[in-house]
Short mmCIF file of C-alpha atoms in Angstrom, two decimals:
data_model
loop_
_atom_site.label_atom_id
_atom_site.label_comp_id
_atom_site.label_asym_id
_atom_site.label_seq_id
_atom_site.Cartn_x
_atom_site.Cartn_y
_atom_site.Cartn_z
CA MET Q 497 -64.58 73.55 68.44
CA ALA Q 498 -65.03 76.53 67.55
CA THR Q 499 -64.54 79.33 64.25
CA VAL Q 500 -61.44 81.58 64.96
CA ILE Q 501 -60.16 84.44 62.54
CA LEU Q 502 -56.45 84.51 62.52
CA ASN Q 503 -55.18 88.01 63.90
CA ALA Q 504 -51.49 87.92 62.63
CA ALA Q 505 -49.33 90.66 60.87
CA THR Q 506 -49.54 90.44 56.86
CA ASP Q 507 -46.69 92.93 56.37
CA TRP Q 508 -43.81 90.52 57.11
CA SER Q 509 -42.75 92.34 60.23
CA THR Q 510 -43.68 89.81 62.47
CA SER Q 511 -44.07 85.81 62.14
CA ALA Q 512 -47.50 84.65 62.33
CA SER Q 513 -46.30 81.08 63.80
CA THR Q 514 -47.49 81.79 67.05
CA ALA Q 515 -50.65 83.62 66.62
CA LEU Q 516 -51.50 80.30 64.26
CA ASP Q 517 -50.74 78.37 67.01
CA ASN Q 518 -52.47 80.35 69.40
CA ALA Q 519 -55.88 80.20 67.21
CA LYS Q 520 -55.33 76.38 66.74
CA THR Q 521 -55.65 75.67 70.18
CA ALA Q 522 -58.49 78.36 70.34
CA ALA Q 523 -60.27 76.46 67.64
CA GLY Q 524 -60.12 72.98 69.01
CA VAL Q 525 -60.34 69.71 67.84
CA GLY Q 526 -62.89 69.94 64.66
CA GLY Q 527 -62.70 73.43 64.54
CA THR Q 528 -62.29 76.13 61.56
CA ILE Q 529 -59.40 79.26 61.31
CA ILE Q 530 -60.18 81.51 59.19
CA ILE Q 531 -57.31 83.10 57.54
CA PRO Q 532 -58.11 86.48 56.08
CA PRO Q 533 -56.11 87.73 52.78
CA GLY Q 534 -52.32 88.65 53.23
CA ILE Q 535 -48.95 87.50 53.35
CA TYR Q 536 -48.39 85.64 56.77
CA ARG Q 537 -44.65 84.80 57.26
CA LEU Q 538 -44.12 81.43 58.87
CA THR Q 539 -40.90 80.78 60.77
CA GLN Q 540 -42.16 77.31 61.96
CA PRO Q 541 -44.02 74.18 60.29
CA PHE Q 542 -47.81 74.31 61.48
CA SER Q 543 -49.71 71.15 62.42
CA PRO Q 544 -53.15 71.77 62.63
CA LEU Q 545 -55.83 69.64 65.02
CA ALA Q 546 -57.64 66.54 64.11
CA GLY Q 547 -60.28 67.86 61.86
CA GLN Q 548 -59.84 71.46 62.05
CA THR Q 549 -60.12 73.36 58.55
CA LEU Q 550 -57.81 76.35 57.27
CA LEU Q 551 -59.67 78.47 55.45
CA GLY Q 552 -58.31 81.32 52.99
CA GLN Q 553 -60.19 83.88 51.23
CA SER Q 554 -58.30 82.22 47.69
CA TYR Q 555 -54.92 80.98 47.00
CA LEU Q 556 -54.92 84.72 45.00
CA THR Q 557 -55.05 86.97 48.36
CA THR Q 558 -54.19 84.40 50.82
CA VAL Q 559 -50.45 83.31 51.09
CA LEU Q 560 -48.60 81.22 53.98
CA ARG Q 561 -44.79 81.82 53.31
CA CYS Q 562 -41.97 80.46 54.66
CA ASP Q 563 -39.40 82.82 56.04
CA PHE Q 564 -35.89 81.18 54.53
CA SER Q 565 -34.08 82.70 57.33
CA ALA Q 566 -35.27 80.21 59.91
CA ILE Q 567 -34.93 77.44 57.18
CA ALA Q 568 -33.19 75.14 60.15
CA ASN Q 569 -36.69 74.78 61.79
CA PHE Q 570 -38.14 73.30 58.91
CA ALA Q 571 -35.41 70.68 58.26
CA GLY Q 572 -36.83 67.03 56.86
CA THR Q 573 -40.65 68.62 57.36
CA SER Q 574 -42.94 70.61 55.76
CA MET Q 575 -44.67 74.13 56.63
CA VAL Q 576 -48.10 72.28 56.70
CA ARG Q 577 -47.88 69.12 58.02
CA LYS Q 578 -49.67 65.81 59.50
CA TYR Q 579 -47.33 65.13 62.47
CA GLU Q 580 -47.39 67.01 65.78
CA PRO Q 581 -43.86 68.57 66.67
CA PRO Q 582 -41.21 67.70 67.24
CA PRO Q 583 -40.55 67.21 63.41
CA GLU Q 584 -42.32 63.97 63.19
CA SER Q 585 -43.42 62.51 66.32
CA ALA Q 586 -45.92 59.15 66.29
CA VAL Q 587 -48.87 61.53 66.63
CA VAL Q 588 -50.69 62.15 63.01
CA ASN Q 589 -53.56 64.44 63.10
CA PRO Q 590 -56.56 63.25 60.37
CA ASP Q 591 -59.01 65.04 58.90
CA VAL Q 592 -57.66 67.80 58.11
CA SER Q 593 -59.00 70.58 55.47
CA VAL Q 594 -57.10 73.08 53.64
CA ILE Q 595 -58.91 75.42 51.56
CA GLY Q 596 -57.80 78.66 49.69
CA LEU Q 597 -54.53 79.17 50.63
CA CYS Q 598 -51.05 79.64 48.67
CA ILE Q 599 -48.43 77.82 50.11
CA ASP Q 600 -45.27 79.77 49.16
CA GLY Q 601 -42.19 78.08 50.20
CA GLY Q 602 -39.99 81.11 49.88
CA ARG Q 603 -37.36 79.60 48.22
CA SER Q 604 -36.65 82.44 46.06
CA GLN Q 605 -35.41 84.15 49.16
CA CYS Q 606 -32.17 82.00 49.15
CA GLY Q 607 -30.67 84.23 46.36
CA ARG Q 608 -30.65 81.59 43.26
CA PRO Q 609 -31.96 82.55 40.14
CA THR Q 610 -34.69 80.50 38.47
CA ALA Q 611 -32.86 77.29 36.75
CA THR Q 612 -32.41 76.92 33.05
CA GLY Q 613 -31.15 73.66 33.45
CA THR Q 614 -32.78 69.94 33.75
CA ASN Q 615 -36.03 69.34 34.90
CA ASN Q 616 -36.30 73.34 35.99
CA GLU Q 617 -34.25 71.83 38.94
CA GLU Q 618 -31.71 74.05 41.07
CA ALA Q 619 -28.88 72.54 43.14
CA TYR Q 620 -29.52 72.15 46.71
CA GLY Q 621 -26.82 74.18 49.39
CA ALA Q 622 -26.30 75.78 53.02
CA ASP Q 623 -28.64 78.46 51.77
CA CYS Q 624 -31.56 75.74 50.56
CA PRO Q 625 -30.88 72.37 52.34
CA GLU Q 626 -32.23 69.48 50.36
CA GLY Q 627 -35.63 67.81 52.08
CA ALA Q 628 -36.07 71.01 54.11
CA ALA Q 629 -39.34 73.55 53.83
CA GLY Q 630 -41.73 71.06 52.13
CA GLY Q 631 -45.25 72.30 50.97
CA ILE Q 632 -48.24 70.30 52.39
CA SER Q 633 -47.74 66.84 54.16
CA LEU Q 634 -51.09 65.07 54.39
CA GLY Q 635 -52.73 62.81 56.71
CA SER Q 636 -55.33 60.50 56.39
CA GLY Q 637 -58.86 62.05 55.47
CA TRP Q 638 -56.94 65.24 54.31
CA LEU Q 639 -58.61 67.42 52.20
CA VAL Q 640 -56.37 70.12 49.92
CA SER Q 641 -58.87 71.98 47.54
CA ARG Q 642 -58.28 75.13 45.80
CA CYS Q 643 -55.04 75.71 46.52
CA ARG Q 644 -51.51 76.78 45.04
CA ILE Q 645 -48.37 75.41 45.98
CA THR Q 646 -45.22 77.79 44.39
CA ASN Q 647 -41.56 78.47 44.76
CA VAL Q 648 -40.86 75.55 47.48
CA ASN Q 649 -37.83 74.35 48.36
CA GLY Q 650 -38.78 70.41 49.91
CA PRO Q 651 -41.21 67.76 48.71
CA LYS Q 652 -44.24 69.97 47.49
CA THR Q 653 -46.88 67.94 48.47
CA GLY Q 654 -46.36 64.81 49.91
CA CYS Q 655 -48.71 61.86 50.70
CA PHE Q 656 -47.26 59.12 52.49
CA GLY Q 657 -49.76 56.65 54.42
CA SER Q 658 -52.62 59.23 53.53
CA ASN Q 659 -55.47 57.09 53.22
CA ASN Q 660 -58.85 58.32 52.15
CA ALA Q 661 -57.28 61.84 51.41
CA ARG Q 662 -58.27 63.83 48.29
CA ILE Q 663 -56.59 66.68 46.35
CA GLU Q 664 -58.66 68.86 44.30
CA TYR Q 665 -58.50 71.56 41.94
CA CYS Q 666 -54.97 72.83 43.26
CA VAL Q 667 -52.40 74.70 41.09
CA TRP Q 668 -48.57 74.08 41.38
CA ASP Q 669 -45.97 76.60 39.61
CA ASN Q 670 -42.88 78.46 40.04
CA ASP Q 671 -44.50 81.90 38.50
CA ASP Q 672 -43.61 85.12 39.73
CA GLY Q 673 -39.54 84.84 40.13
CA GLY Q 674 -39.96 81.36 42.31
CA THR Q 675 -37.99 78.58 41.79
CA GLY Q 676 -38.23 74.56 42.99
CA GLY Q 677 -35.88 72.11 44.22
CA GLN Q 678 -36.02 68.41 42.72
CA GLU Q 679 -38.61 66.55 44.63
CA ASP Q 680 -41.96 65.54 43.35
CA ASN Q 681 -45.00 68.03 43.02
CA LEU Q 682 -47.63 65.57 44.41
CA GLY Q 683 -45.60 62.30 45.56
CA GLY Q 684 -45.61 59.52 48.13
CA GLY Q 685 -46.73 56.05 49.06
CA GLY Q 686 -48.46 53.52 50.89
CA CYS Q 687 -52.07 55.10 50.13
CA VAL Q 688 -55.35 53.61 49.88
CA ASP Q 689 -58.07 55.42 48.44
CA LEU Q 690 -56.09 58.37 47.73
CA GLN Q 691 -58.00 61.03 45.32
CA ILE Q 692 -56.12 63.63 42.95
CA VAL Q 693 -58.77 65.08 40.66
CA GLY Q 694 -58.92 68.30 38.80
CA ASN Q 695 -55.36 69.77 39.48
CA VAL Q 696 -52.83 71.91 37.18
CA PHE Q 697 -49.18 71.26 37.08
CA LYS Q 698 -47.69 74.30 34.69
CA ALA Q 699 -44.94 74.08 32.82
CA ASN Q 700 -42.26 75.80 35.08
CA CYS Q 701 -42.65 73.35 38.01
CA ALA Q 702 -39.72 71.49 38.99
CA GLY Q 703 -39.76 67.56 39.69
CA SER Q 704 -42.21 64.94 38.71
CA GLY Q 705 -45.65 66.09 37.99
CA ILE Q 706 -47.55 63.09 39.95
CA ASP Q 707 -45.56 59.78 41.31
CA ILE Q 708 -47.15 58.01 43.68
CA THR Q 709 -45.67 54.29 44.81
CA THR Q 710 -46.96 50.98 46.80
CA GLY Q 711 -50.85 51.67 47.25
CA ALA Q 712 -54.36 50.94 46.21
CA ARG Q 713 -57.52 52.31 44.79
CA LEU Q 714 -56.38 55.14 43.50
CA LEU Q 715 -58.54 57.92 41.48
CA VAL Q 716 -56.26 60.36 39.05
CA GLU Q 717 -58.65 62.44 36.85
CA ASP Q 718 -59.29 65.69 35.04
CA ASN Q 719 -55.61 66.68 35.99
CA GLU Q 720 -53.46 68.95 33.48
CA ILE Q 721 -49.40 68.11 33.39
CA ALA Q 722 -47.45 70.61 31.35
CA PHE Q 723 -44.50 69.22 32.80
CA ARG Q 724 -42.86 65.92 33.30
CA SER Q 725 -45.23 62.69 33.92
CA LEU Q 726 -47.56 60.88 36.16
CA ILE Q 727 -45.80 57.83 37.52
CA MET Q 728 -47.85 54.91 39.23
CA GLU Q 729 -45.64 52.53 40.79
CA GLY Q 730 -46.58 49.11 42.55
CA ILE Q 731 -50.23 50.36 42.52
CA GLN Q 732 -52.82 47.76 43.24
CA GLY Q 733 -56.07 48.93 41.53
CA GLY Q 734 -56.80 52.57 40.11
CA ILE Q 735 -58.49 54.72 37.81
CA ILE Q 736 -56.42 57.44 35.28
CA ARG Q 737 -58.92 59.42 33.08
CA ARG Q 738 -59.27 62.47 31.54
CA ASN Q 739 -55.72 63.67 32.29
CA VAL Q 740 -53.77 65.75 29.89
CA VAL Q 741 -50.20 65.42 29.93
CA TYR Q 742 -48.47 67.72 27.17
CA ARG Q 743 -45.30 69.71 26.97
CA ALA Q 744 -45.07 72.24 24.27
CA THR Q 745 -41.57 70.88 22.47
CA GLN Q 746 -40.55 67.47 22.62
CA ASP Q 747 -37.60 67.62 25.07
CA ALA Q 748 -35.84 65.90 27.65
CA ASP Q 749 -38.44 66.83 30.08
CA ALA Q 750 -41.31 65.82 28.20
CA GLY Q 751 -43.63 63.61 30.15
CA SER Q 752 -45.49 60.41 29.80
CA ILE Q 753 -48.17 58.13 31.37
CA ASN Q 754 -46.34 55.46 33.34
CA ILE Q 755 -47.42 52.04 35.12
CA LYS Q 756 -44.45 50.18 36.70
CA SER Q 757 -43.17 48.36 39.25
CA ASN Q 758 -41.94 49.58 42.23
CA THR Q 759 -39.23 47.15 42.69
CA ALA Q 760 -36.20 49.74 43.07
CA TYR Q 761 -38.08 50.41 46.70
CA GLY Q 762 -37.37 46.41 47.71
CA SER Q 763 -35.48 46.89 50.86
CA ALA Q 764 -36.17 46.57 54.42
CA THR Q 765 -37.80 49.97 54.56
CA ILE Q 766 -40.74 48.50 52.14
CA ALA Q 767 -43.44 46.28 53.14
CA GLY Q 768 -43.38 44.35 49.70
CA ALA Q 769 -42.47 45.13 46.31
CA TRP Q 770 -45.29 44.74 43.43
CA CYS Q 771 -46.18 45.66 40.10
CA SER Q 772 -49.18 47.50 39.36
CA ARG Q 773 -52.27 46.03 38.39
CA ASP Q 774 -56.03 46.41 37.95
CA PHE Q 775 -55.85 49.68 36.38
CA VAL Q 776 -58.28 51.50 33.43
CA ILE Q 777 -56.61 54.21 32.02
CA GLU Q 778 -58.94 56.02 29.52
CA ASN Q 779 -59.43 59.11 27.24
CA ASN Q 780 -56.15 60.50 28.71
CA VAL Q 781 -54.50 62.72 25.96
CA VAL Q 782 -50.15 62.63 25.80
CA VAL Q 783 -48.57 65.06 23.85
CA ASN Q 784 -44.75 65.41 22.81
CA SER Q 785 -43.30 62.83 25.18
CA TYR Q 786 -40.08 62.02 25.13
CA SER Q 787 -40.73 58.50 25.73
CA PRO Q 788 -43.79 56.24 24.48
CA GLY Q 789 -46.84 58.60 25.69
CA ILE Q 790 -48.39 55.50 27.54
CA ILE Q 791 -45.79 52.97 29.36
CA ILE Q 792 -47.22 49.65 30.84
CA SER Q 793 -43.89 47.80 32.46
CA SER Q 794 -43.20 45.49 35.00
CA THR Q 795 -40.28 43.57 36.21
CA TRP Q 796 -39.98 40.24 35.36
CA ASP Q 797 -38.52 39.12 38.49
CA ASP Q 798 -39.70 40.98 41.24
CA LYS Q 799 -38.38 41.40 45.07
CA GLY Q 800 -40.24 39.87 47.79
CA PRO Q 801 -41.10 42.03 50.92
CA GLY Q 802 -37.72 43.37 52.01
CA ASP Q 803 -35.06 40.95 51.23
CA GLY Q 804 -33.76 42.74 48.33
CA VAL Q 805 -33.89 39.15 46.55
CA LYS Q 806 -35.14 38.48 43.30
CA ASP Q 807 -37.96 35.72 43.45
CA ALA Q 808 -39.17 35.17 39.84
CA GLY Q 809 -42.40 36.63 40.08
CA LYS Q 810 -43.15 35.69 43.24
CA TYR Q 811 -44.45 38.75 44.11
CA GLY Q 812 -47.02 39.69 41.58
CA GLN Q 813 -47.08 40.69 37.97
CA ALA Q 814 -48.86 43.69 36.08
CA ARG Q 815 -52.20 42.29 35.09
CA GLY Q 816 -55.94 43.36 34.51
CA ILE Q 817 -54.63 46.87 32.94
CA TYR Q 818 -56.99 48.53 30.53
CA VAL Q 819 -55.99 51.13 27.74
CA ARG Q 820 -58.63 52.48 26.04
CA HIS Q 821 -59.67 55.41 24.20
CA ASN Q 822 -56.72 57.76 24.73
CA THR Q 823 -55.11 59.98 22.49
CA VAL Q 824 -51.01 60.19 22.18
CA VAL Q 825 -49.96 62.77 19.94
CA ARG Q 826 -46.00 62.99 18.73
CA PRO Q 827 -44.64 60.52 21.33
CA PHE Q 828 -40.76 59.37 20.94
CA GLY Q 829 -40.38 55.77 19.68
CA LEU Q 830 -43.97 54.63 20.40
CA GLY Q 831 -47.50 55.59 20.97
CA ILE Q 832 -48.05 52.91 23.59
CA TYR Q 833 -45.32 50.26 24.96
CA ALA Q 834 -46.51 47.37 27.23
CA GLY Q 835 -43.80 44.47 28.37
CA GLY Q 836 -41.82 42.77 31.12
CA GLN Q 837 -45.07 40.72 32.00
CA ASP Q 838 -44.99 36.86 33.29
CA ARG Q 839 -44.97 34.93 29.71
CA ALA Q 840 -45.78 31.76 31.67
CA ARG Q 841 -48.78 32.97 32.96
CA VAL Q 842 -52.21 33.70 30.57
CA ASP Q 843 -54.11 35.72 33.22
CA ARG Q 844 -51.47 38.16 33.57
CA HIS Q 845 -52.85 40.46 30.56
CA ILE Q 846 -52.97 43.84 29.35
CA GLU Q 847 -55.81 44.74 26.48
CA ILE Q 848 -55.03 47.90 24.69
CA VAL Q 849 -57.98 48.92 22.57
CA GLU Q 850 -59.46 51.94 20.43
CA ASN Q 851 -56.65 54.20 21.26
CA THR Q 852 -55.04 57.13 18.42
CA ILE Q 853 -51.46 57.45 18.10
CA ILE Q 854 -50.92 60.47 15.82
CA ASP Q 855 -47.14 60.95 14.73
CA PRO Q 856 -45.29 58.81 16.26
CA ARG Q 857 -41.23 59.58 15.70
CA ALA Q 858 -38.32 58.23 15.19
CA GLY Q 859 -36.10 60.67 17.53
CA THR Q 860 -35.98 64.46 18.27
CA ALA Q 861 -34.75 66.68 15.07
CA GLY Q 862 -34.54 63.76 12.48
CA THR Q 863 -31.91 61.82 14.52
CA GLY Q 864 -33.88 58.68 13.98
CA ALA Q 865 -33.49 57.27 17.31
CA GLU Q 866 -34.49 54.01 18.51
CA TRP Q 867 -36.52 54.26 21.72
CA ASN Q 868 -35.03 51.26 24.67
CA SER Q 869 -37.26 49.06 26.49
CA GLY Q 870 -34.18 48.32 28.66
CA ALA Q 871 -34.58 44.86 26.94
CA GLY Q 872 -34.14 46.21 23.14
CA HIS Q 873 -34.53 48.50 21.09
CA PHE Q 874 -37.97 49.64 19.26
CA ALA Q 875 -38.26 50.68 15.88
CA CYS Q 876 -41.07 53.80 15.39
CA ALA Q 877 -44.38 52.16 15.83
CA GLY Q 878 -47.99 53.00 17.09
CA ILE Q 879 -48.02 50.19 19.59
CA GLY Q 880 -44.57 48.03 20.84
CA LEU Q 881 -45.43 44.67 22.82
CA GLY Q 882 -42.65 43.21 24.94
CA SER Q 883 -42.80 39.88 26.68
CA GLY Q 884 -45.76 38.63 27.96
CA ASN Q 885 -49.30 37.56 27.70
CA PHE Q 886 -52.19 40.46 26.46
CA ALA Q 887 -55.41 40.00 26.02
CA GLN Q 888 -56.42 42.14 23.06
CA ILE Q 889 -54.55 44.74 20.88
CA ILE Q 890 -57.35 45.77 18.82
CA GLY Q 891 -59.09 48.68 17.18
CA ASN Q 892 -55.95 51.08 17.64
CA ARG Q 893 -55.78 53.79 15.09
CA VAL Q 894 -52.04 55.05 13.91
CA ILE Q 895 -52.33 58.54 12.01
CA ARG Q 896 -49.44 59.93 10.11
CA THR Q 897 -49.35 63.24 8.82
CA SER Q 898 -46.15 63.13 7.52
CA SER Q 899 -44.01 59.62 6.09
CA ALA Q 900 -40.85 61.88 6.95
CA VAL Q 901 -40.86 62.02 10.76
CA SER Q 902 -43.27 59.19 11.79
CA SER Q 903 -43.87 55.45 11.74
CA SER Q 904 -44.79 53.18 9.03
CA VAL Q 905 -46.16 50.20 11.02
CA ALA Q 906 -48.77 50.38 13.66
CA VAL Q 907 -47.69 47.51 15.73
CA VAL Q 908 -44.54 46.29 16.37
CA ASN Q 909 -44.14 42.82 18.30
CA GLY Q 910 -40.75 42.38 20.18
CA ALA Q 911 -37.58 44.53 20.34
CA ARG Q 912 -35.15 44.97 18.26
CA GLY Q 913 -32.32 42.75 19.49
CA GLY Q 914 -34.51 40.60 21.24
CA THR Q 915 -36.50 37.12 21.12
CA PRO Q 916 -40.03 38.28 20.33
CA THR Q 917 -41.92 36.51 23.36
CA VAL Q 918 -45.78 37.58 22.64
CA LYS Q 919 -48.03 34.68 23.21
CA ASN Q 920 -51.78 34.32 23.82
CA THR Q 921 -52.68 37.63 22.25
CA ARG Q 922 -55.59 38.64 19.88
CA LEU Q 923 -54.40 41.26 17.40
CA GLY Q 924 -57.32 42.78 15.32
CA ASP Q 925 -58.77 45.88 13.55
CA ASN Q 926 -55.33 47.77 14.30
CA VAL Q 927 -55.07 50.04 11.18
CA LEU Q 928 -52.34 52.81 9.87
CA VAL Q 929 -53.82 55.77 8.15
CA THR Q 930 -51.65 58.29 6.34
CA LEU Q 931 -53.03 61.63 5.89
#
């Protein structure tokens, strides 16, 4: 174990990849590689050894940038990755720390202008193939702290089987003329005890903000997502608190907090498909969502492990989800939606308590459109309940500042065009206030 200072060119004249590999070997398992300020040209992925620390001065001054002329070397993998070569071998290096670095995917080198279409996402092509040149692929026990991930073509930050990992105080953007591919900014699955804390996802990002599927005991707190959504799919236990999800205007890219099942992944490659459960969602702020600001949903008939067959809820329904003390401002349709639960099970409940919803909108630009849950339409309201058992819907406030644009109903029981099937639920002290 040793501390090594990287000695590599910072003027783009020479690849820094060989120098990084030499520094890795010299530092050894558990060692530290200090990367001085500069822009370092990467022509192949870098895989730190177990326990190593990559330490830059700051993400403002220390940049690892992908050379897009060598994009073939990054096919299906990331710039900094948990795997040893070849691209994804069975050897995974745990307990790595990546601190104070800018991970620049170099996507603007392919000559494509910044996208203006849906989701800021550009089309892929021969010069920027899909899935190539991701940002960071985390292993178990990894810490990614105070980094910037920008201009990335492939998955920006991948957490697949990344147990006991932590991502903190990082920034995702496409500033400085950067562009982005369509993959999530922070996405993955199969993670246990993953912590996502204090990060910023700027409005010029491409892809969803945070999207994690099939994991357990996640902590997502104090993040700012200015583009797209925060999505948890089939997660067994977690805390989502003090996050801000917003968009300057209410358009098709405006995001929400979405707790849902992961039955879309019910295939032979997934060891089970589940509904999310045992969540606390508290003290979050959602502004200008293009759907309900907070969505709690499950597929009533979940698929079983790998068989692709629906099994009448045998493999779990959403339960034990507590939505409290959140503020939702100008959502489309509903402030909070909960539905799709097992109607026969009293213990499969959700509590929605002491939330504030301001000006839920009946469609953009005065269209009067209703939100479609997939099972029916909901008139504009503070809270909408679909099928299932909900223990308590209590003490929520719906505030409207203009009767022309917002709801006149605090709670709606059942979708229009469907049969109300809400049971074993206590509603009380929910108020509608007009200012």
